Amino acid sequence: PPLERFALPPAPLMGRLASRVALRAMRSPLLTRALFGVDVLPLEAGDRFFDSATLAMRHVLSRGRWKVQRVIEIGTGSSALVARWIVKTKGWRVAATELDSAVAQSARNTLRTFERDRIEVHEGHLFADVTGPVDLVLFNPPFVPTAIGTARGLSQDLRTQWDGGEDGTRVLREFFEAFANHGQATEALLAINVRHVPELLVEECLLPYPNLQLEDWYSAPWTPARVARVLRIA
């Protein structure tokens, strides 16, 4: 019949098309500025300015009442986007950490260009060498299972930003181990795409740590990511 030529593409093709559209949006300097109110430098191949978890974190921080002066943002990324948005909208001081040395240098270049003097960048894993009191920890952990990320062709050069291990929880488990023994902060917000790591799996990762308590889950519109609020009980 003539109308058959207007039928929607098969579901897998629709998924690939949606992914391509989303990736273009996440690499758009204009959209990034509209969402976060900051200018950005050009991206390296395979990188992006934000993802669904970044949007969820922004949504939660913009609506909650947080008594904060200084935060740690783990895995700040090449544009230090959340850190810069926090300084612009909240006036908090940010200690940003980044495991990948090239990404850390890109973040420093961005901050030098746009003069964000309330942000310090520390190179290293998780809390790195950050010292001094901190009110809140922010983390968008890599949560894509290795096999899925490899099949999708995600950048091997930027593997530290997406590779969550076999089931997507490897870095999340490392974070809980570190946070359970961290003396500087007692509250953390974790932005996670729950299509990759469901809420029940996150809660399972917390079971070995009786001094960590999942206080709540926060949702954000138009994104599959959710934000977990975790408290460290002294």
Short mmCIF file of the C-alpha atoms (twelve columns), coordinates in Angstrom:
data_MODEL
# 
_entry.id   MODEL 
# 
loop_
_atom_site.group_PDB 
_atom_site.id 
_atom_site.type_symbol 
_atom_site.label_atom_id 
_atom_site.label_alt_id 
_atom_site.label_comp_id 
_atom_site.label_asym_id 
_atom_site.label_seq_id 
_atom_site.Cartn_x 
_atom_site.Cartn_y 
_atom_site.Cartn_z 
_atom_site.pdbx_PDB_model_num 
ATOM 1   C CA . PRO A 1   0.000  0.000  0.000  1 
ATOM 2   C CA . PRO A 2   1.232  3.557  -0.716 1 
ATOM 3   C CA . LEU A 3   1.313  4.570  2.941  1 
ATOM 4   C CA . GLU A 4   3.853  1.870  3.807  1 
ATOM 5   C CA . ARG A 5   6.711  4.092  2.679  1 
ATOM 6   C CA . PHE A 6   5.877  6.486  5.544  1 
ATOM 7   C CA . ALA A 7   6.161  3.787  8.223  1 
ATOM 8   C CA . LEU A 8   8.561  4.432  11.108 1 
ATOM 9   C CA . PRO A 9   11.990 2.762  10.932 1 
ATOM 10  C CA . PRO A 10  12.508 -0.434 12.965 1 
ATOM 11  C CA . ALA A 11  13.069 0.063  16.702 1 
ATOM 12  C CA . PRO A 12  16.863 -0.594 16.640 1 
ATOM 13  C CA . LEU A 13  17.273 1.992  13.872 1 
ATOM 14  C CA . MET A 14  15.156 4.476  15.853 1 
ATOM 15  C CA . GLY A 15  17.427 3.897  18.835 1 
ATOM 16  C CA . ARG A 16  20.550 4.601  16.776 1 
ATOM 17  C CA . LEU A 17  19.002 7.739  15.301 1 
ATOM 18  C CA . ALA A 18  18.003 8.972  18.757 1 
ATOM 19  C CA . SER A 19  21.527 8.309  20.024 1 
ATOM 20  C CA . ARG A 20  23.062 10.304 17.174 1 
ATOM 21  C CA . VAL A 21  20.720 13.230 17.796 1 
ATOM 22  C CA . ALA A 22  21.476 13.137 21.519 1 
ATOM 23  C CA . LEU A 23  25.227 13.009 20.880 1 
ATOM 24  C CA . ARG A 24  25.063 16.029 18.574 1 
ATOM 25  C CA . ALA A 25  23.134 17.908 21.246 1 
ATOM 26  C CA . MET A 26  25.682 16.996 23.913 1 
ATOM 27  C CA . ARG A 27  28.502 18.280 21.679 1 
ATOM 28  C CA . SER A 28  26.767 21.577 20.869 1 
ATOM 29  C CA . PRO A 29  28.456 24.704 22.323 1 
ATOM 30  C CA . LEU A 30  25.264 26.721 21.785 1 
ATOM 31  C CA . LEU A 31  23.055 24.257 23.644 1 
ATOM 32  C CA . THR A 32  25.646 23.927 26.394 1 
ATOM 33  C CA . ARG A 33  25.691 27.678 26.891 1 
ATOM 34  C CA . ALA A 34  21.876 27.786 26.922 1 
ATOM 35  C CA . LEU A 35  21.685 25.059 29.577 1 
ATOM 36  C CA . PHE A 36  24.630 26.016 31.787 1 
ATOM 37  C CA . GLY A 37  25.245 29.689 31.025 1 
ATOM 38  C CA . VAL A 38  28.973 29.297 30.359 1 
ATOM 39  C CA . ASP A 39  31.208 29.410 27.291 1 
ATOM 40  C CA . VAL A 40  33.284 26.388 26.320 1 
ATOM 41  C CA . LEU A 41  36.409 25.542 24.351 1 
ATOM 42  C CA . PRO A 42  36.311 23.139 21.359 1 
ATOM 43  C CA . LEU A 43  36.052 19.446 22.191 1 
ATOM 44  C CA . GLU A 44  38.479 16.664 21.408 1 
ATOM 45  C CA . ALA A 45  37.240 13.829 19.195 1 
ATOM 46  C CA . GLY A 46  34.860 11.516 21.039 1 
ATOM 47  C CA . ASP A 47  34.286 13.926 23.934 1 
ATOM 48  C CA . ARG A 48  31.050 15.692 24.864 1 
ATOM 49  C CA . PHE A 49  30.151 18.625 27.078 1 
ATOM 50  C CA . PHE A 50  27.474 16.828 29.111 1 
ATOM 51  C CA . ASP A 51  25.355 13.696 29.294 1 
ATOM 52  C CA . SER A 52  22.012 12.693 30.799 1 
ATOM 53  C CA . ALA A 53  23.518 12.401 34.285 1 
ATOM 54  C CA . THR A 54  24.991 15.918 34.038 1 
ATOM 55  C CA . LEU A 55  21.512 17.251 33.289 1 
ATOM 56  C CA . ALA A 56  20.039 15.337 36.222 1 
ATOM 57  C CA . MET A 57  22.679 16.729 38.582 1 
ATOM 58  C CA . ARG A 58  22.038 20.270 37.383 1 
ATOM 59  C CA . HIS A 59  18.292 19.812 37.874 1 
ATOM 60  C CA . VAL A 60  18.650 18.540 41.444 1 
ATOM 61  C CA . LEU A 61  21.170 21.187 42.494 1 
ATOM 62  C CA . SER A 62  19.059 23.970 41.023 1 
ATOM 63  C CA . ARG A 63  15.955 22.957 42.992 1 
ATOM 64  C CA . GLY A 64  17.263 21.757 46.340 1 
ATOM 65  C CA . ARG A 65  18.117 23.916 49.341 1 
ATOM 66  C CA . TRP A 66  21.718 23.121 50.038 1 
ATOM 67  C CA . LYS A 67  23.708 24.634 52.924 1 
ATOM 68  C CA . VAL A 68  27.046 24.532 51.165 1 
ATOM 69  C CA . GLN A 69  30.216 26.588 50.984 1 
ATOM 70  C CA . ARG A 70  32.641 24.149 49.360 1 
ATOM 71  C CA . VAL A 71  32.090 20.997 47.287 1 
ATOM 72  C CA . ILE A 72  34.197 18.284 45.702 1 
ATOM 73  C CA . GLU A 73  33.208 17.447 42.152 1 
ATOM 74  C CA . ILE A 74  34.753 14.114 41.169 1 
ATOM 75  C CA . GLY A 75  35.422 13.666 37.456 1 
ATOM 76  C CA . THR A 76  34.948 17.276 36.422 1 
ATOM 77  C CA . GLY A 77  35.604 16.654 32.703 1 
ATOM 78  C CA . SER A 78  37.420 18.759 30.130 1 
ATOM 79  C CA . SER A 79  35.000 21.713 30.386 1 
ATOM 80  C CA . ALA A 80  34.532 21.630 34.186 1 
ATOM 81  C CA . LEU A 81  30.923 22.321 33.268 1 
ATOM 82  C CA . VAL A 82  29.097 21.544 36.510 1 
ATOM 83  C CA . ALA A 83  31.819 23.216 38.578 1 
ATOM 84  C CA . ARG A 84  31.572 26.417 36.544 1 
ATOM 85  C CA . TRP A 85  27.766 26.386 36.631 1 
ATOM 86  C CA . ILE A 86  27.913 25.998 40.431 1 
ATOM 87  C CA . VAL A 87  30.242 28.978 40.796 1 
ATOM 88  C CA . LYS A 88  28.058 31.069 38.484 1 
ATOM 89  C CA . THR A 89  24.696 30.224 40.082 1 
ATOM 90  C CA . LYS A 90  25.572 29.279 43.682 1 
ATOM 91  C CA . GLY A 91  28.822 31.034 44.483 1 
ATOM 92  C CA . TRP A 92  30.209 27.882 46.111 1 
ATOM 93  C CA . ARG A 93  33.901 27.038 46.019 1 
ATOM 94  C CA . VAL A 94  34.719 23.853 44.111 1 
ATOM 95  C CA . ALA A 95  37.571 21.375 44.446 1 
ATOM 96  C CA . ALA A 96  37.363 19.457 41.166 1 
ATOM 97  C CA . THR A 97  39.188 16.160 40.628 1 
ATOM 98  C CA . GLU A 98  39.991 14.378 37.380 1 
ATOM 99  C CA . LEU A 99  41.734 11.037 36.885 1 
ATOM 100 C CA . ASP A 100 42.811 11.484 33.257 1 
ATOM 101 C CA . SER A 101 45.803 13.845 33.023 1 
ATOM 102 C CA . ALA A 102 44.887 15.136 29.546 1 
ATOM 103 C CA . VAL A 103 41.313 15.851 30.631 1 
ATOM 104 C CA . ALA A 104 42.569 17.562 33.790 1 
ATOM 105 C CA . GLN A 105 44.810 19.800 31.677 1 
ATOM 106 C CA . SER A 106 41.885 20.638 29.381 1 
ATOM 107 C CA . ALA A 107 39.853 21.625 32.444 1 
ATOM 108 C CA . ARG A 108 42.676 23.905 33.615 1 
ATOM 109 C CA . ASN A 109 42.886 25.457 30.139 1 
ATOM 110 C CA . THR A 110 39.145 26.105 30.207 1 
ATOM 111 C CA . LEU A 111 39.339 27.714 33.629 1 
ATOM 112 C CA . ARG A 112 42.305 29.850 32.608 1 
ATOM 113 C CA . THR A 113 40.421 31.044 29.547 1 
ATOM 114 C CA . PHE A 114 37.224 31.891 31.401 1 
ATOM 115 C CA . GLU A 115 38.770 32.976 34.726 1 
ATOM 116 C CA . ARG A 116 36.929 30.853 37.262 1 
ATOM 117 C CA . ASP A 117 39.089 31.483 40.314 1 
ATOM 118 C CA . ARG A 118 36.798 29.682 42.796 1 
ATOM 119 C CA . ILE A 119 37.614 26.307 41.203 1 
ATOM 120 C CA . GLU A 120 40.742 24.260 41.900 1 
ATOM 121 C CA . VAL A 121 41.588 21.210 39.746 1 
ATOM 122 C CA . HIS A 122 43.294 18.203 41.353 1 
ATOM 123 C CA . GLU A 123 44.603 15.353 39.222 1 
ATOM 124 C CA . GLY A 124 43.979 11.899 40.660 1 
ATOM 125 C CA . HIS A 125 41.475 9.163  41.435 1 
ATOM 126 C CA . LEU A 126 38.220 10.002 43.253 1 
ATOM 127 C CA . PHE A 127 39.093 12.431 46.106 1 
ATOM 128 C CA . ALA A 128 42.694 12.772 44.851 1 
ATOM 129 C CA . ASP A 129 44.693 15.046 47.195 1 
ATOM 130 C CA . VAL A 130 41.903 17.433 48.179 1 
ATOM 131 C CA . THR A 131 42.273 18.702 51.738 1 
ATOM 132 C CA . GLY A 132 40.176 20.909 53.994 1 
ATOM 133 C CA . PRO A 133 36.494 20.830 54.950 1 
ATOM 134 C CA . VAL A 134 33.901 19.929 52.302 1 
ATOM 135 C CA . ASP A 135 30.120 20.121 52.616 1 
ATOM 136 C CA . LEU A 136 29.042 18.016 49.644 1 
ATOM 137 C CA . VAL A 137 30.486 15.523 47.143 1 
ATOM 138 C CA . LEU A 138 29.213 15.457 43.549 1 
ATOM 139 C CA . PHE A 139 29.957 12.523 41.269 1 
ATOM 140 C CA . ASN A 140 28.722 11.377 37.877 1 
ATOM 141 C CA . PRO A 141 30.508 8.004  37.888 1 
ATOM 142 C CA . PRO A 142 31.286 6.072  34.703 1 
ATOM 143 C CA . PHE A 143 28.360 3.645  34.526 1 
ATOM 144 C CA . VAL A 144 28.394 2.179  31.010 1 
ATOM 145 C CA . PRO A 145 29.213 -1.563 31.072 1 
ATOM 146 C CA . THR A 146 32.445 -2.233 29.181 1 
ATOM 147 C CA . ALA A 147 30.885 -4.479 26.534 1 
ATOM 148 C CA . ILE A 148 28.126 -1.974 25.766 1 
ATOM 149 C CA . GLY A 149 30.519 0.963  25.490 1 
ATOM 150 C CA . THR A 150 32.864 -1.005 23.243 1 
ATOM 151 C CA . ALA A 151 29.988 -2.099 20.985 1 
ATOM 152 C CA . ARG A 152 28.821 1.515  20.709 1 
ATOM 153 C CA . GLY A 153 32.291 2.658  19.720 1 
ATOM 154 C CA . LEU A 154 32.759 4.986  22.692 1 
ATOM 155 C CA . SER A 155 36.169 6.655  22.758 1 
ATOM 156 C CA . GLN A 156 38.954 4.440  24.094 1 
ATOM 157 C CA . ASP A 157 41.016 7.564  24.779 1 
ATOM 158 C CA . LEU A 158 38.266 8.786  27.129 1 
ATOM 159 C CA . ARG A 159 37.539 5.399  28.664 1 
ATOM 160 C CA . THR A 160 37.878 6.713  32.225 1 
ATOM 161 C CA . GLN A 161 34.778 8.841  31.602 1 
ATOM 162 C CA . TRP A 162 32.394 6.022  30.644 1 
ATOM 163 C CA . ASP A 163 33.750 2.555  31.466 1 
ATOM 164 C CA . GLY A 164 31.999 1.185  34.539 1 
ATOM 165 C CA . GLY A 165 33.351 -2.349 34.260 1 
ATOM 166 C CA . GLU A 166 31.431 -5.550 33.609 1 
ATOM 167 C CA . ASP A 167 28.102 -4.444 35.101 1 
ATOM 168 C CA . GLY A 168 28.651 -0.664 35.233 1 
ATOM 169 C CA . THR A 169 29.314 -0.537 38.989 1 
ATOM 170 C CA . ARG A 170 33.107 -0.913 39.269 1 
ATOM 171 C CA . VAL A 171 33.889 2.772  39.888 1 
ATOM 172 C CA . LEU A 172 30.707 3.224  41.930 1 
ATOM 173 C CA . ARG A 173 31.880 0.484  44.310 1 
ATOM 174 C CA . GLU A 174 35.318 2.120  44.526 1 
ATOM 175 C CA . PHE A 175 33.628 5.401  45.397 1 
ATOM 176 C CA . PHE A 176 31.542 3.877  48.194 1 
ATOM 177 C CA . GLU A 177 34.671 2.292  49.682 1 
ATOM 178 C CA . ALA A 178 36.474 5.656  49.631 1 
ATOM 179 C CA . PHE A 179 33.491 7.684  50.829 1 
ATOM 180 C CA . ALA A 180 32.823 5.321  53.740 1 
ATOM 181 C CA . ASN A 181 36.293 6.162  55.070 1 
ATOM 182 C CA . HIS A 182 36.451 9.812  54.029 1 
ATOM 183 C CA . GLY A 183 36.722 12.280 56.871 1 
ATOM 184 C CA . GLN A 184 35.998 15.521 55.055 1 
ATOM 185 C CA . ALA A 185 32.426 15.130 53.759 1 
ATOM 186 C CA . THR A 186 29.265 13.459 55.029 1 
ATOM 187 C CA . GLU A 187 26.915 13.908 52.064 1 
ATOM 188 C CA . ALA A 188 27.168 12.911 48.391 1 
ATOM 189 C CA . LEU A 189 24.999 13.267 45.288 1 
ATOM 190 C CA . LEU A 190 25.550 10.609 42.613 1 
ATOM 191 C CA . ALA A 191 24.075 11.049 39.134 1 
ATOM 192 C CA . ILE A 192 23.529 7.685  37.440 1 
ATOM 193 C CA . ASN A 193 21.795 6.544  34.261 1 
ATOM 194 C CA . VAL A 194 19.521 3.888  35.748 1 
ATOM 195 C CA . ARG A 195 19.064 2.193  32.381 1 
ATOM 196 C CA . HIS A 196 22.658 1.024  32.769 1 
ATOM 197 C CA . VAL A 197 22.785 0.685  36.573 1 
ATOM 198 C CA . PRO A 198 19.296 0.257  38.085 1 
ATOM 199 C CA . GLU A 199 18.474 1.675  41.514 1 
ATOM 200 C CA . LEU A 200 18.415 -1.774 43.147 1 
ATOM 201 C CA . LEU A 201 21.949 -2.475 41.929 1 
ATOM 202 C CA . VAL A 202 23.163 0.827  43.403 1 
ATOM 203 C CA . GLU A 203 21.544 -0.092 46.714 1 
ATOM 204 C CA . GLU A 204 23.221 -3.509 46.579 1 
ATOM 205 C CA . CYS A 205 26.600 -1.793 46.184 1 
ATOM 206 C CA . LEU A 206 25.948 0.052  49.468 1 
ATOM 207 C CA . LEU A 207 25.307 -3.092 51.537 1 
ATOM 208 C CA . PRO A 208 28.936 -3.630 52.670 1 
ATOM 209 C CA . TYR A 209 29.024 -0.147 54.228 1 
ATOM 210 C CA . PRO A 210 26.794 0.185  57.310 1 
ATOM 211 C CA . ASN A 211 27.934 3.786  57.828 1 
ATOM 212 C CA . LEU A 212 26.550 4.813  54.413 1 
ATOM 213 C CA . GLN A 213 22.840 5.484  54.092 1 
ATOM 214 C CA . LEU A 214 20.835 6.022  50.910 1 
ATOM 215 C CA . GLU A 215 18.648 8.950  51.889 1 
ATOM 216 C CA . ASP A 216 16.677 9.471  48.680 1 
ATOM 217 C CA . TRP A 217 16.461 9.221  44.901 1 
ATOM 218 C CA . TYR A 218 15.739 12.344 42.856 1 
ATOM 219 C CA . SER A 219 14.346 12.308 39.327 1 
ATOM 220 C CA . ALA A 220 14.799 14.832 36.542 1 
ATOM 221 C CA . PRO A 221 12.577 15.436 33.502 1 
ATOM 222 C CA . TRP A 222 13.538 14.245 30.028 1 
ATOM 223 C CA . THR A 223 16.442 12.061 31.163 1 
ATOM 224 C CA . PRO A 224 16.882 8.409  32.208 1 
ATOM 225 C CA . ALA A 225 19.363 9.488  34.883 1 
ATOM 226 C CA . ARG A 226 18.503 9.820  38.568 1 
ATOM 227 C CA . VAL A 227 20.442 11.299 41.481 1 
ATOM 228 C CA . ALA A 228 21.077 9.330  44.668 1 
ATOM 229 C CA . ARG A 229 21.650 11.221 47.904 1 
ATOM 230 C CA . VAL A 230 23.975 9.214  50.173 1 
ATOM 231 C CA . LEU A 231 24.907 10.175 53.731 1 
ATOM 232 C CA . ARG A 232 27.928 9.039  55.711 1 
ATOM 233 C CA . ILE A 233 26.885 8.401  59.292 1 
ATOM 234 C CA . ALA A 234 29.678 8.984  61.794 1 
# 
